[in-house]
């Protein structure tokens, strides 16, 4: 008897052998069932070698208790002690799977399945499993026989006799035998149906690929034909009955549980399509309707049951279509989008525990391998394997994947699949989530040979392998392109020129030969620059491929790199600052404007980094911009140099705004695209308007200082008009302005007028001088008397004109007037002067309202460019900018005197105020706002993509696709974009008809 307070020697030995509950284990060892062997040291050693010694001991006691007779019990005990192979297999299974322990307790004779070691038993195939299931005549007996076969697979797995790939293949072979047995039972139950048809079962997914899990849906497709001249409709009905019955036999829960669900949703039209089709019907669907993912799924198609000859005909008929899938438009983006959709559908709470679908999971390896197979398997039959690891090995052998990368991915995939197997084996439940319970993690770790600190070691190894997959799964696709041109790693197989071109075409490059030249120039050599670029380019190529114009992205990157490649901070920025490389890739491949701005001063690439607390792309305030520009003007020698400096700041800030807009619109790997389209529009409009105002302020200062010193003979102010005054400028907008002046005390009016006119002329000249910086055009056509009137007027002249001659359209134009530069006090008095005109007391009279409507109707009929599609014209078309703005401005003219919220120059702000005041229903206000935002976004997109302003969608296909990407449409969906624009504009026009013309 053990002294109080002291632990027994058995207790200590149990702890040493890995038991976590030694007290319970000690009680089990003392049970009568184990009396004959409890003192045999072999038993404890064997239990300590299992994944969970407590679980193994508990299962062993239950199995002994379940033996039907003393003789059977003695036979089991003797064999456990005397036969090491049986002992290791049996206890290994009991320590890894409570579900199989439960099966043995219910069927205590099945332990005999683990006794024999014969050559065929080491790696059984379909034939051996069919023999194991031969006596099954109904769903219950089939389940018992299936579990008995599963015992032997699990035993080889946990004892290390079979590796993870062999285990997965055996599970697929057992599934094949099970499908055949289930179909035989279904045929026996309906011999008449069986005689009417030929039915072939095609395995898909992991079963088809010979890489099945312990518990997984078994994906299938059914092909049916008539037998012996039977009617086709009858034959298909019979085949459908047999297929349905076969699925139920495997899937339904009985007293012995279920086997696994049989899933036929990969068939044409999915669950909405017929369960069984003829071969010709399958072919017709795949030739006309199938999507890219359906051809990707067919990589693993394999006939497994029923009429094998028919199944082979099916595979042979579809194989040519599978290997042409890479020629489809948007092939790579389609596959990448499907992968993103999988990730997006993972619940947030599960993301960090997802072994299969999460970042760095099994699906990343499988997608990357399948993508490469589809691109290169057309010309290289050695790649046409449905098994992931076999395909990966073939890709490495052919030079399509670097050998080192392939070896790392192979190891990571094997480890992750082993984890998945052990997780599922425990309860035989379908799951891909890593458990959180420490006991579960300990069992899994020990089962994988991690014995020192199983939980910590398991987590460390899992994270390490997932990190490898995350790093390599996209690089896998792009890295060999560099090896093909950079002449690295002697002795390693490389992509041929043809294969490299194939891969680039699949990525969306229109000129693969030029792309290869750029890659060679960027990646060749032994310089530090070439080494860093070889590291960056695989990732950059992926980001370029995600754009509408990969060719432009790569070409622009080469230009920037040529300009800055010897600058240490540039390479350091791209290598060390996480966001910089992706931001640069997005900017360089999104169109012409941003790259053009960057090429004029490549050092501005520094804006794209993470510096300044990640605020490098945040728009700067007008005060900040004005301060910088005025300081630069103050340092300059003469007006031309001063305005050159101001225009340089403007170019840099336009790049900052455009880059932020592109990155926010596209999204990045760490930050999704901005969902609030209105916020994007407001940011661009505000930033460009502030920048224009600061540029004008600096130019005005430079001109005055150069011509008159510190004091101009007349006070001078610039009033923003149109989109400028409304803080709504786009990238290609002119600056609409009015100029107002007032002679200084004692200065002759003619002298003052001459000075003011000289200032305006010089400002316009300096801002348009040809240079590397984009010009800023000043448009003063909204002044009194339009183009025929004087460019500059005194405040008194404006007052006299507006009092005597002002027309209603001028009152409407003045709704957008806001001071932007020059003498603030003079500008404020100008605003006081015009307020009664733009917000007339008691609102507009009916005659004035009719005049505005007449002007709008005339503009619609006369100003639309010839040949333009009105429904897609963002400015003058139905539901476009003009429709929304005139409707809002009419509300301002009529009600601004009474509603302070309407006294704003900004369209969206005025629309919101009108809604808040009850002048327009909320739903209609939302329709107008959506249309205005969308039209503005389209105009911004056109300027970003084409590098020149436009009011309609581009006609060039690639440019149109780029506009679509900016607006959030995936490749191949420009038709959806145009339909959405027409639909939005049509709804807005309906509101305009009611409010503007009918109200």
JSON list of N, CA and C in Angstrom, two decimals, residues 527-538 570-572 574-575:
[
{"chain": "A", "resi": 527, "resn": "UNK", "atom": "N", "xyz": [24.19, 42.36, -59.74]},
{"chain": "A", "resi": 527, "resn": "UNK", "atom": "CA", "xyz": [24.16, 43.56, -58.91]},
{"chain": "A", "resi": 527, "resn": "UNK", "atom": "C", "xyz": [23.13, 43.43, -57.81]},
{"chain": "A", "resi": 528, "resn": "UNK", "atom": "N", "xyz": [23.29, 44.27, -56.79]},
{"chain": "A", "resi": 528, "resn": "UNK", "atom": "CA", "xyz": [22.31, 44.30, -55.70]},
{"chain": "A", "resi": 528, "resn": "UNK", "atom": "C", "xyz": [20.94, 44.67, -56.24]},
{"chain": "A", "resi": 529, "resn": "UNK", "atom": "N", "xyz": [20.91, 45.59, -57.20]},
{"chain": "A", "resi": 529, "resn": "UNK", "atom": "CA", "xyz": [19.64, 46.01, -57.81]},
{"chain": "A", "resi": 529, "resn": "UNK", "atom": "C", "xyz": [18.94, 44.81, -58.45]},
{"chain": "A", "resi": 530, "resn": "UNK", "atom": "N", "xyz": [19.68, 44.02, -59.25]},
{"chain": "A", "resi": 530, "resn": "UNK", "atom": "CA", "xyz": [19.08, 42.86, -59.92]},
{"chain": "A", "resi": 530, "resn": "UNK", "atom": "C", "xyz": [18.61, 41.83, -58.90]},
{"chain": "A", "resi": 531, "resn": "UNK", "atom": "N", "xyz": [19.37, 41.64, -57.83]},
{"chain": "A", "resi": 531, "resn": "UNK", "atom": "CA", "xyz": [18.99, 40.66, -56.81]},
{"chain": "A", "resi": 531, "resn": "UNK", "atom": "C", "xyz": [17.70, 41.06, -56.13]},
{"chain": "A", "resi": 532, "resn": "UNK", "atom": "N", "xyz": [17.57, 42.33, -55.75]},
{"chain": "A", "resi": 532, "resn": "UNK", "atom": "CA", "xyz": [16.35, 42.79, -55.09]},
{"chain": "A", "resi": 532, "resn": "UNK", "atom": "C", "xyz": [15.16, 42.70, -56.04]},
{"chain": "A", "resi": 533, "resn": "UNK", "atom": "N", "xyz": [15.41, 43.06, -57.32]},
{"chain": "A", "resi": 533, "resn": "UNK", "atom": "CA", "xyz": [14.30, 43.02, -58.29]},
{"chain": "A", "resi": 533, "resn": "UNK", "atom": "C", "xyz": [13.88, 41.58, -58.58]},
{"chain": "A", "resi": 534, "resn": "UNK", "atom": "N", "xyz": [14.81, 40.65, -58.53]},
{"chain": "A", "resi": 534, "resn": "UNK", "atom": "CA", "xyz": [14.42, 39.24, -58.70]},
{"chain": "A", "resi": 534, "resn": "UNK", "atom": "C", "xyz": [13.53, 38.79, -57.55]},
{"chain": "A", "resi": 535, "resn": "UNK", "atom": "N", "xyz": [13.76, 39.33, -56.38]},
{"chain": "A", "resi": 535, "resn": "UNK", "atom": "CA", "xyz": [12.92, 39.00, -55.23]},
{"chain": "A", "resi": 535, "resn": "UNK", "atom": "C", "xyz": [11.54, 39.63, -55.36]},
{"chain": "A", "resi": 536, "resn": "UNK", "atom": "N", "xyz": [11.50, 40.86, -55.87]},
{"chain": "A", "resi": 536, "resn": "UNK", "atom": "CA", "xyz": [10.24, 41.60, -55.93]},
{"chain": "A", "resi": 536, "resn": "UNK", "atom": "C", "xyz": [9.36, 41.21, -57.11]},
{"chain": "A", "resi": 537, "resn": "UNK", "atom": "N", "xyz": [10.00, 40.90, -58.24]},
{"chain": "A", "resi": 537, "resn": "UNK", "atom": "CA", "xyz": [9.22, 40.75, -59.48]},
{"chain": "A", "resi": 537, "resn": "UNK", "atom": "C", "xyz": [8.16, 39.65, -59.44]},
{"chain": "A", "resi": 538, "resn": "UNK", "atom": "N", "xyz": [8.41, 38.48, -58.80]},
{"chain": "A", "resi": 538, "resn": "UNK", "atom": "CA", "xyz": [7.34, 37.49, -58.78]},
{"chain": "A", "resi": 538, "resn": "UNK", "atom": "C", "xyz": [6.04, 38.03, -58.18]},
{"chain": "A", "resi": 570, "resn": "UNK", "atom": "N", "xyz": [15.52, 53.98, -53.02]},
{"chain": "A", "resi": 570, "resn": "UNK", "atom": "CA", "xyz": [14.44, 53.39, -53.84]},
{"chain": "A", "resi": 570, "resn": "UNK", "atom": "C", "xyz": [14.37, 51.88, -53.61]},
{"chain": "A", "resi": 571, "resn": "UNK", "atom": "N", "xyz": [15.50, 51.20, -53.73]},
{"chain": "A", "resi": 571, "resn": "UNK", "atom": "CA", "xyz": [15.51, 49.76, -53.52]},
{"chain": "A", "resi": 571, "resn": "UNK", "atom": "C", "xyz": [15.13, 49.41, -52.09]},
{"chain": "A", "resi": 572, "resn": "UNK", "atom": "N", "xyz": [15.61, 50.21, -51.14]},
{"chain": "A", "resi": 572, "resn": "UNK", "atom": "CA", "xyz": [15.28, 49.97, -49.74]},
{"chain": "A", "resi": 572, "resn": "UNK", "atom": "C", "xyz": [13.79, 50.16, -49.49]},
{"chain": "A", "resi": 574, "resn": "UNK", "atom": "N", "xyz": [11.28, 49.71, -51.63]},
{"chain": "A", "resi": 574, "resn": "UNK", "atom": "CA", "xyz": [10.50, 48.59, -52.18]},
{"chain": "A", "resi": 574, "resn": "UNK", "atom": "C", "xyz": [10.72, 47.31, -51.38]},
{"chain": "A", "resi": 575, "resn": "UNK", "atom": "N", "xyz": [11.93, 47.13, -50.88]},
{"chain": "A", "resi": 575, "resn": "UNK", "atom": "CA", "xyz": [12.23, 45.89, -50.16]},
{"chain": "A", "resi": 575, "resn": "UNK", "atom": "C", "xyz": [11.65, 45.88, -48.76]}
]
